[in-house]
Coordinates of C-alpha atoms in Angstrom, one line a residue:
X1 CA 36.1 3.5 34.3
X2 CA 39.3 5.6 34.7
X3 CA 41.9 7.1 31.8
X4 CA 45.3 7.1 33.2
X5 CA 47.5 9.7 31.2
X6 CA 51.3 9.6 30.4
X7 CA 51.6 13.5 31.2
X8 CA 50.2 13.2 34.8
X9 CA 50.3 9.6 36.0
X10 CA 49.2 10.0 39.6
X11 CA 45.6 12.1 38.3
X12 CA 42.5 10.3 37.2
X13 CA 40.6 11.2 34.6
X14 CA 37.7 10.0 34.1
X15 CA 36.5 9.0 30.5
X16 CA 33.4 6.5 29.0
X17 CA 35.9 4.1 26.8
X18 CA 38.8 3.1 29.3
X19 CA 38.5 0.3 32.1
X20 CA 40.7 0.3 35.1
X21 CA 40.8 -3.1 37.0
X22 CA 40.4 -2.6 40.7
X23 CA 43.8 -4.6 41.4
X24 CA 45.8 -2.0 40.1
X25 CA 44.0 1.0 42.2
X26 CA 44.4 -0.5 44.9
X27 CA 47.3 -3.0 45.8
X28 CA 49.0 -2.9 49.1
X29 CA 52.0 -0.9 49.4
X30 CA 53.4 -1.7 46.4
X31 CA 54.4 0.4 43.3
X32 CA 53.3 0.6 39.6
X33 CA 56.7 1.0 38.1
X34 CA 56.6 2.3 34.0
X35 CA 59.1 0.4 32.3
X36 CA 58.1 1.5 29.0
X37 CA 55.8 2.1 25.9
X38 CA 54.1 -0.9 23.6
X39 CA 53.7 -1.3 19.9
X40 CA 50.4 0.6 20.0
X41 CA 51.4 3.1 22.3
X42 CA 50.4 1.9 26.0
X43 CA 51.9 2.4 29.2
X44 CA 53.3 -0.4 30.1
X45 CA 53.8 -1.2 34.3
X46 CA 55.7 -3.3 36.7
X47 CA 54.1 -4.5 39.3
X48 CA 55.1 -7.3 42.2
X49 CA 52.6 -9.9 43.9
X50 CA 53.5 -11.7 46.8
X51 CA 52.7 -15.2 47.4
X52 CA 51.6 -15.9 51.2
X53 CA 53.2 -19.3 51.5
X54 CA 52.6 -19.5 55.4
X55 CA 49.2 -20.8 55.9
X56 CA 48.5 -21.3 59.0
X57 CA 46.5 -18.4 59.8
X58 CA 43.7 -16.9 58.0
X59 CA 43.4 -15.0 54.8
X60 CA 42.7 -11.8 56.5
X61 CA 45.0 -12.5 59.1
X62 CA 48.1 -13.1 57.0
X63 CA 46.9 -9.9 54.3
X64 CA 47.1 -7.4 57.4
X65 CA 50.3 -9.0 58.7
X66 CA 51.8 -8.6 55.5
X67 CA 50.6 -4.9 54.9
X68 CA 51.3 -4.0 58.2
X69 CA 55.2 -5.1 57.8
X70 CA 55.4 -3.6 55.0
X71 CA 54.4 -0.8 55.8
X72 CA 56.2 -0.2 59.0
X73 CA 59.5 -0.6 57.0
X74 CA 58.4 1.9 54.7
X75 CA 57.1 4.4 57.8
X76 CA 60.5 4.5 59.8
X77 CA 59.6 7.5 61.8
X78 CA 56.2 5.7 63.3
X79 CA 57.1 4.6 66.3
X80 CA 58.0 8.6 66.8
X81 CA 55.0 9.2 66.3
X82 CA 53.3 6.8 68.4
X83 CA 55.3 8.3 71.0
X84 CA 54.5 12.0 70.6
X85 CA 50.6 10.9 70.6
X86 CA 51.3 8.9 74.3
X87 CA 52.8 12.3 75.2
X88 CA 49.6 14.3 74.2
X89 CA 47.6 11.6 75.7
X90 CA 49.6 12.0 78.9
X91 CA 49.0 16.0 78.7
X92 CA 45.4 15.6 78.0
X93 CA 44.9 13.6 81.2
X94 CA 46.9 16.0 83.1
X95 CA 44.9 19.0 81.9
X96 CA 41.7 17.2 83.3
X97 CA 43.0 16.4 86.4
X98 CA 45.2 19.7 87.1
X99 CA 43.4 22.3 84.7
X100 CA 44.9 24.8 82.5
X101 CA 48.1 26.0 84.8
X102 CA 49.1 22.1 83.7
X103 CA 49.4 23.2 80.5
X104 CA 51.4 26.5 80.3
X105 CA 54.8 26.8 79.4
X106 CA 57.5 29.0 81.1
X107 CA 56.3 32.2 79.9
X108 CA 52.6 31.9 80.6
X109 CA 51.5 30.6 77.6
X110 CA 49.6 27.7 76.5
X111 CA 50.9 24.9 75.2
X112 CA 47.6 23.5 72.7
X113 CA 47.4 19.7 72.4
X114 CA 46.7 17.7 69.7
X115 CA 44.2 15.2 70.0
X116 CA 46.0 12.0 70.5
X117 CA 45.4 9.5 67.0
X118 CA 43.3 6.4 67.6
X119 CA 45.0 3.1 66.0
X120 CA 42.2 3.3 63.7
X121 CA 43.4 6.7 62.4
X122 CA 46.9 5.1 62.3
X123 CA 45.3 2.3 60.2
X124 CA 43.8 4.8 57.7
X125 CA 40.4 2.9 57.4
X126 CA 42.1 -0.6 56.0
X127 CA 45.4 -1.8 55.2
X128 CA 44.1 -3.8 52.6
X129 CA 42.8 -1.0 50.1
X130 CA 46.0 1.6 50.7
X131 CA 45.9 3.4 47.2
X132 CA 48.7 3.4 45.4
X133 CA 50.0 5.6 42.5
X134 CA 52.7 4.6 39.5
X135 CA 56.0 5.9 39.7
X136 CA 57.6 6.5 36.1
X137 CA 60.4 4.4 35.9
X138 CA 64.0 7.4 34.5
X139 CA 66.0 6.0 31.9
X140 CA 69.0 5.5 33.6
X141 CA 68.3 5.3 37.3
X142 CA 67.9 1.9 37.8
X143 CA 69.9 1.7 41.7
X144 CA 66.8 3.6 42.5
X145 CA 64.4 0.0 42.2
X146 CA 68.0 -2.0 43.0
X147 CA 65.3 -3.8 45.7
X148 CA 62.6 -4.6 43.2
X149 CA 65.2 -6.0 41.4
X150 CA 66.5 -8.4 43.9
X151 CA 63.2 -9.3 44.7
X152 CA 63.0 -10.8 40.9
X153 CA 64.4 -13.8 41.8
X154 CA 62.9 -14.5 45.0
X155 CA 60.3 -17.6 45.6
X156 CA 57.4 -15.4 46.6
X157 CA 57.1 -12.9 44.4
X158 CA 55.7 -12.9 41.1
X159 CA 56.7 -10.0 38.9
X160 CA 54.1 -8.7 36.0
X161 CA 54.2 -6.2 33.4
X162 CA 51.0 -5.1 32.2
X163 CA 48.9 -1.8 31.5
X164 CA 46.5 0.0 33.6
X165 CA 43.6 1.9 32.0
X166 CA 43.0 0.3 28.4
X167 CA 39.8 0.3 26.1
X168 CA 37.6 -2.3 26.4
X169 CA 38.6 -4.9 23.8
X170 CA 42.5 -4.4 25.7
X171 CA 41.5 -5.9 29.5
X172 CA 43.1 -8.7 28.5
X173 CA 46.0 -6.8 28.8
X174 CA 45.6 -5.9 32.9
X175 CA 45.3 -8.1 35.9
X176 CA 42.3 -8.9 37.6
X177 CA 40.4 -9.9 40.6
X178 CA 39.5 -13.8 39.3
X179 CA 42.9 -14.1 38.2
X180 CA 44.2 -14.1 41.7
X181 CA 40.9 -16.4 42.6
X182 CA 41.9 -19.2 40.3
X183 CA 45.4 -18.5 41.2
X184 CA 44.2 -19.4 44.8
X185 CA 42.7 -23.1 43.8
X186 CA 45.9 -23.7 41.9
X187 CA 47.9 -23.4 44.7
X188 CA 45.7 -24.8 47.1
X189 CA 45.3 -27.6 45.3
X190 CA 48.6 -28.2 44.3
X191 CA 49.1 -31.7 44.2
X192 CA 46.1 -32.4 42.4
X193 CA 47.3 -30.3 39.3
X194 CA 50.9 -31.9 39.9
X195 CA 52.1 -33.1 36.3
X196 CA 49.0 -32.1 34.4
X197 CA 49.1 -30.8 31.2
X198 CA 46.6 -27.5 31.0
X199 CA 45.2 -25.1 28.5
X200 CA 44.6 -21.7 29.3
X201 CA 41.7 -19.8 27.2
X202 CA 42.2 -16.0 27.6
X203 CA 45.2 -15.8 29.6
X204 CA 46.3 -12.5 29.3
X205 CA 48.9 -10.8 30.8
X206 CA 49.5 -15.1 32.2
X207 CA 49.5 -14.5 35.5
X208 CA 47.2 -17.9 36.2
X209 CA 49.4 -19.6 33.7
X210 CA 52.4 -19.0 35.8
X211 CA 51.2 -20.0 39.0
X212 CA 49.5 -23.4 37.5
X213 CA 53.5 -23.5 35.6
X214 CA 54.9 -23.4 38.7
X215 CA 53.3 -27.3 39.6
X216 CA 52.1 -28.2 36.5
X217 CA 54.0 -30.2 33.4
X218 CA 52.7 -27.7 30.4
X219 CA 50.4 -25.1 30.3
X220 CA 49.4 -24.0 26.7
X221 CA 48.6 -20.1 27.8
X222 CA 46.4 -18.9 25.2
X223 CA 45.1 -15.2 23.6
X224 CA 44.8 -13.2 20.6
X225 CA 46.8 -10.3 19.7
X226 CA 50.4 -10.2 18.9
X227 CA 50.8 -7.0 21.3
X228 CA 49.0 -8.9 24.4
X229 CA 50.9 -12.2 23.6
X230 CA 54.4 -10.5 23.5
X231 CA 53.8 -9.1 26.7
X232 CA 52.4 -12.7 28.4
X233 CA 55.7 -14.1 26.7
X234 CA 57.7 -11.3 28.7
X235 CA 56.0 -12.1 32.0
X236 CA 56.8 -15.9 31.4
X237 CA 60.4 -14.8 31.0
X238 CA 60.1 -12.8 34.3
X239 CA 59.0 -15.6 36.5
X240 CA 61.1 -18.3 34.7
X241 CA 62.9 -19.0 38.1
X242 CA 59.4 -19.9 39.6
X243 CA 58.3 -21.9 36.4
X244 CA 61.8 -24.1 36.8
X245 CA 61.2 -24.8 40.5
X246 CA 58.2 -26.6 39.3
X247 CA 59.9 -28.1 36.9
X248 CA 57.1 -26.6 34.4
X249 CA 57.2 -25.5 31.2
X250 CA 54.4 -22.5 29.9
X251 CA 54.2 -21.9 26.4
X252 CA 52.6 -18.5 25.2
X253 CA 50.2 -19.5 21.9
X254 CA 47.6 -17.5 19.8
X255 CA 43.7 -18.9 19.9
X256 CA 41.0 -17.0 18.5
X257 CA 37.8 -18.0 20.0
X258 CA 35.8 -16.4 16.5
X259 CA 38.1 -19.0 14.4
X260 CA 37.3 -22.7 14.1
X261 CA 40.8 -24.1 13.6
X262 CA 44.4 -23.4 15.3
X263 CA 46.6 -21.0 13.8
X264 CA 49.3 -23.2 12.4
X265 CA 50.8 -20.7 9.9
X266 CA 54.6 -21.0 10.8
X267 CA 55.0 -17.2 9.7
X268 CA 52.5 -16.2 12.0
X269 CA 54.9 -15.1 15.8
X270 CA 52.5 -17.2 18.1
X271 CA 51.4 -20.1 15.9
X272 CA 50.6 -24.0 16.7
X273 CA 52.8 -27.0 15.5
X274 CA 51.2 -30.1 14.2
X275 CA 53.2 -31.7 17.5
X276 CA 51.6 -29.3 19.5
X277 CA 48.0 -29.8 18.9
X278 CA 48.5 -33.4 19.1
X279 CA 50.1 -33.0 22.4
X280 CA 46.9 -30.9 23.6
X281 CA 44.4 -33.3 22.3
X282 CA 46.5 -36.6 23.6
X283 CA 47.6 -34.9 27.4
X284 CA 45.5 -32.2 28.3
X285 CA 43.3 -33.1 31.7
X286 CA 42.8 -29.7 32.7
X287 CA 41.1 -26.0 31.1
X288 CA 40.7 -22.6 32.6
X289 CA 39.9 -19.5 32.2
X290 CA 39.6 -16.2 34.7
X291 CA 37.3 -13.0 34.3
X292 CA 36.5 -13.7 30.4
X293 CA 32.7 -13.1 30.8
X294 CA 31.9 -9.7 30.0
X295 CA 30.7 -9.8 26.5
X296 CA 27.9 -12.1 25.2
X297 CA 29.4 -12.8 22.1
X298 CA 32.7 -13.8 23.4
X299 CA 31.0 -15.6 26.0
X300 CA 29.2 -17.8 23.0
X301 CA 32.7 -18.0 21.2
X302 CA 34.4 -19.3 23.9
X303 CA 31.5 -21.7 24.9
X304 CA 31.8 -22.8 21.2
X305 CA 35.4 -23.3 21.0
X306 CA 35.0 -24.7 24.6
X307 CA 33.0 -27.5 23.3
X308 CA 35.3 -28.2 19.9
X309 CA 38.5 -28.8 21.8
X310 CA 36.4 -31.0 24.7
X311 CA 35.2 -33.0 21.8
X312 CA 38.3 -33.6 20.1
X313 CA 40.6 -34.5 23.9
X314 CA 41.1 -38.3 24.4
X315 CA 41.1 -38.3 28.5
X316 CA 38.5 -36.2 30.8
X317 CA 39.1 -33.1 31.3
X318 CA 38.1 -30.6 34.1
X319 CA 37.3 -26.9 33.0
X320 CA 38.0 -24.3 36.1
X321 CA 36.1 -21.0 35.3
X322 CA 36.6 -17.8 37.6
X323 CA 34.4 -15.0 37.7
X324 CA 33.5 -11.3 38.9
X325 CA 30.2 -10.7 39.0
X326 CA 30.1 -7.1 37.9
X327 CA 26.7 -5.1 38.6
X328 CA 25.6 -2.2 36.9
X329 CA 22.3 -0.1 36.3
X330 CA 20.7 0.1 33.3
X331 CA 18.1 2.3 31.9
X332 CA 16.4 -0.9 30.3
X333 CA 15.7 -2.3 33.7
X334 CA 15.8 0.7 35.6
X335 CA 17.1 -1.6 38.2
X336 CA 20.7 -3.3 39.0
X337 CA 21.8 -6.1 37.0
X338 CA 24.8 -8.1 35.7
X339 CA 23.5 -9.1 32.6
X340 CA 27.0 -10.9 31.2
X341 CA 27.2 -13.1 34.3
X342 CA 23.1 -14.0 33.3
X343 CA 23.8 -14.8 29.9
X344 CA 27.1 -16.3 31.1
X345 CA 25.1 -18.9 33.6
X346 CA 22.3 -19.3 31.0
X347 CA 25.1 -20.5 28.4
X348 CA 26.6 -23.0 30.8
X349 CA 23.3 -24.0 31.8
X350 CA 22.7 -25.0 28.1
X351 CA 26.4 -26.4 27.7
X352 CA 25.2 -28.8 30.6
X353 CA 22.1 -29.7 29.0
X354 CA 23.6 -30.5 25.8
X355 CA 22.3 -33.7 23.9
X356 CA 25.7 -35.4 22.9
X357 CA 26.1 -38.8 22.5
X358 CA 30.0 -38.7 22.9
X359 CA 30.5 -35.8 25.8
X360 CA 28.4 -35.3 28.7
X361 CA 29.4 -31.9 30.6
X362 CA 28.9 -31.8 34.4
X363 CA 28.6 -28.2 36.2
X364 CA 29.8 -27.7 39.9
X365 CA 30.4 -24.6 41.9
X366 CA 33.5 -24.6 44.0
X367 CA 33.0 -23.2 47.6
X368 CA 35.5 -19.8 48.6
X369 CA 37.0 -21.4 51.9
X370 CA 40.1 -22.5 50.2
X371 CA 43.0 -20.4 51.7
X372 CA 44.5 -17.0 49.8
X373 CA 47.7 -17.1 48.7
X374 CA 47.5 -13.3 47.2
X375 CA 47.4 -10.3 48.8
X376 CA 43.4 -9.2 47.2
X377 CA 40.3 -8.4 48.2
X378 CA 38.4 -11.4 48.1
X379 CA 35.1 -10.2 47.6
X380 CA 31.5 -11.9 47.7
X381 CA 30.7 -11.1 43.9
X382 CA 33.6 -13.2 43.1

């Protein structure tokens, strides 16, 4: 749990209410850019995600290629320095085979060498996990980020505003690990969510919903809070170019999990039309949701709101859910659990055992071997 502050936004501290997702400590060569300040207050950031379009080799493969060009054009002076380690290596060899006199310089004296850097030291442990640091974006210096800009537009990048450290009832408002799962199966499986009409339940910042946008016909990306929604509405502007390619539409909607009915009230900035709802009920084939399972009673709400809008669809419908199990020790069991990915299997188990003479719910897990199409770390708890 970190606090990022405004005043110093490269130190850490560390406090008991704030959660910081582990995509934004640690993201490949990339930088958090601060575009500016929400209604309540937050930092808000820009960051890009690059889609690996070129399968053919694997996950890991492609993630180090991809850090490792990247950051070769951002180290210019490398292959310098690649060069003066050869040249110590060469010196080191001749001081074993010539002894010291090898080593002295014109006037006697003699000449230390460095101990020539391993590629591993070059590597810095893993090119996958480089830790990055925001950079406050100055009013008025925008040719500084003229690339960042450019790169906007472009086919495999998807550009995000979001915050970093927020309290817990705000981690709607970053971007995390499951996000990038699901984003995964969406794009691996393409064609199958080709034309589909989709609901999103706790999209957040709408990463997923952009990627399924980008082959899908509709995707209803759903959330509560006006702040959270205005800023998924912003990051569907963002990536509008991707969304068009697809021919897709995503529309940014409000949809409380604690309420039994849709907000319909026409004052309200994020509310549902009657044509809307209908369109839901009479199209929608697919639902999904990423990393919403960290509180029990959400994790009933959304179970129970889960189960309304299933009841009230006219076709099938398939329900993707992605997940990080999080482990933690407790005092109570003196050992270390994850008791909200527990009570989230013990929920589904009884969603799947549900007597119901219209809906019968059928639960299977997906295998990982699917390719990666983000730059993560695609880690076993996921």
């Amino acid at each position: 749990m970190v606090d990022v502050t405004e005043e110093e936004m490269d130190n850490c501290t560390f406090k008991s209410d704030t959660v910081l997702s582990d995509v934004h400590l640690h993201c490949p060569n990339k930088r958090h850019l601060m575009v500016r300040l929400n209604a309540v207050g937050q930092p808000v950031f820009l960051s890009y995600f690059k889609i690996l379009w070129n399968t053919e080799d694997t996950p890991a493969e492609k993630c180090v290629r991809e850090a490792a060009t990247e950051r070769e054009q951002q180290h210019r002076s490398g292959d310098e320095l690649c060069d003066q380690d050869r040249n110590n290596l060469k010196k080191e060899k001749e001081f074993n085979s010539e002894g010291v006199e090898a080593l002295l310089d014109d006037d006697g004296d003699l000449d230390v060498v460095r101990r020539p850097r391993r590629a591993s030291d070059l590597e810095v442990e893993d090119l996958l996990r480089d830790r990055v640091y925001p950079v406050i974006l100055i009013k008025g210096n925008d040719d500084a980020f003229e690339d960042e800009e450019q790169e906007c537009t472009r086919s495999d990048v998807i550009k995000i505003e979001h915050t970093m450290a927020t309290p817990l009832e705000d981690v709607g408002k970053q971007v995390w690990r499951a996000a990038f799962l699901l984003a995964d199966y969406i794009l691996f499986k393409r064609d199958m969510f080709r034309c589909c009409s989709v609901l999103e339940l706790g999209g957040g910042t709408g990463i997923t919903s952009i990627i399924m946008g980008t082959v899908a016909k509709r995707v209803y990306c759903t959330d509560v809070g006006e702040d959270l929604l205005s800023m998924c509405e912003q990051n569907v502007a963002l990536n509008k170019h991707l969304i068009e390619l697809g021919r897709g539409e995503v529309k940014v909607k409000e949809l409380d999990w604690l309420k039994d009915e849709f907000c319909t009230d026409p004052e309200a900035p994020y509310s549902w039309s009657e044509e809307e709802i209908a369109d839901l009920h009479d199209h929608c084939t697919v639902i999904m949701a990423a990393d919403v399972f960290y509180d029990d009673d959400l994790t009933d709400a959304l179970f129970r709101m889960l189960h309304r809008i299933t009841h009230n669809l006219r076709n099938s419908c398939t329900v993707y859910l992605a997940l990080e199990k999080r482990l933690n020790f407790t005092l109570r069991h003196m050992d270390v659990t994850c008791e909200a990915y527990s009570h989230f299997r013990n929920t589904l188990n009884d969603l799947e055992n549900l007597q119901d003479r219209k809906m019968k719910y059928i639960v299977e897990p997906i295998k990982l071997d699917f390719c990666q199409f983000l730059v993560y770390e695609r880690i076993e708890q996921l």
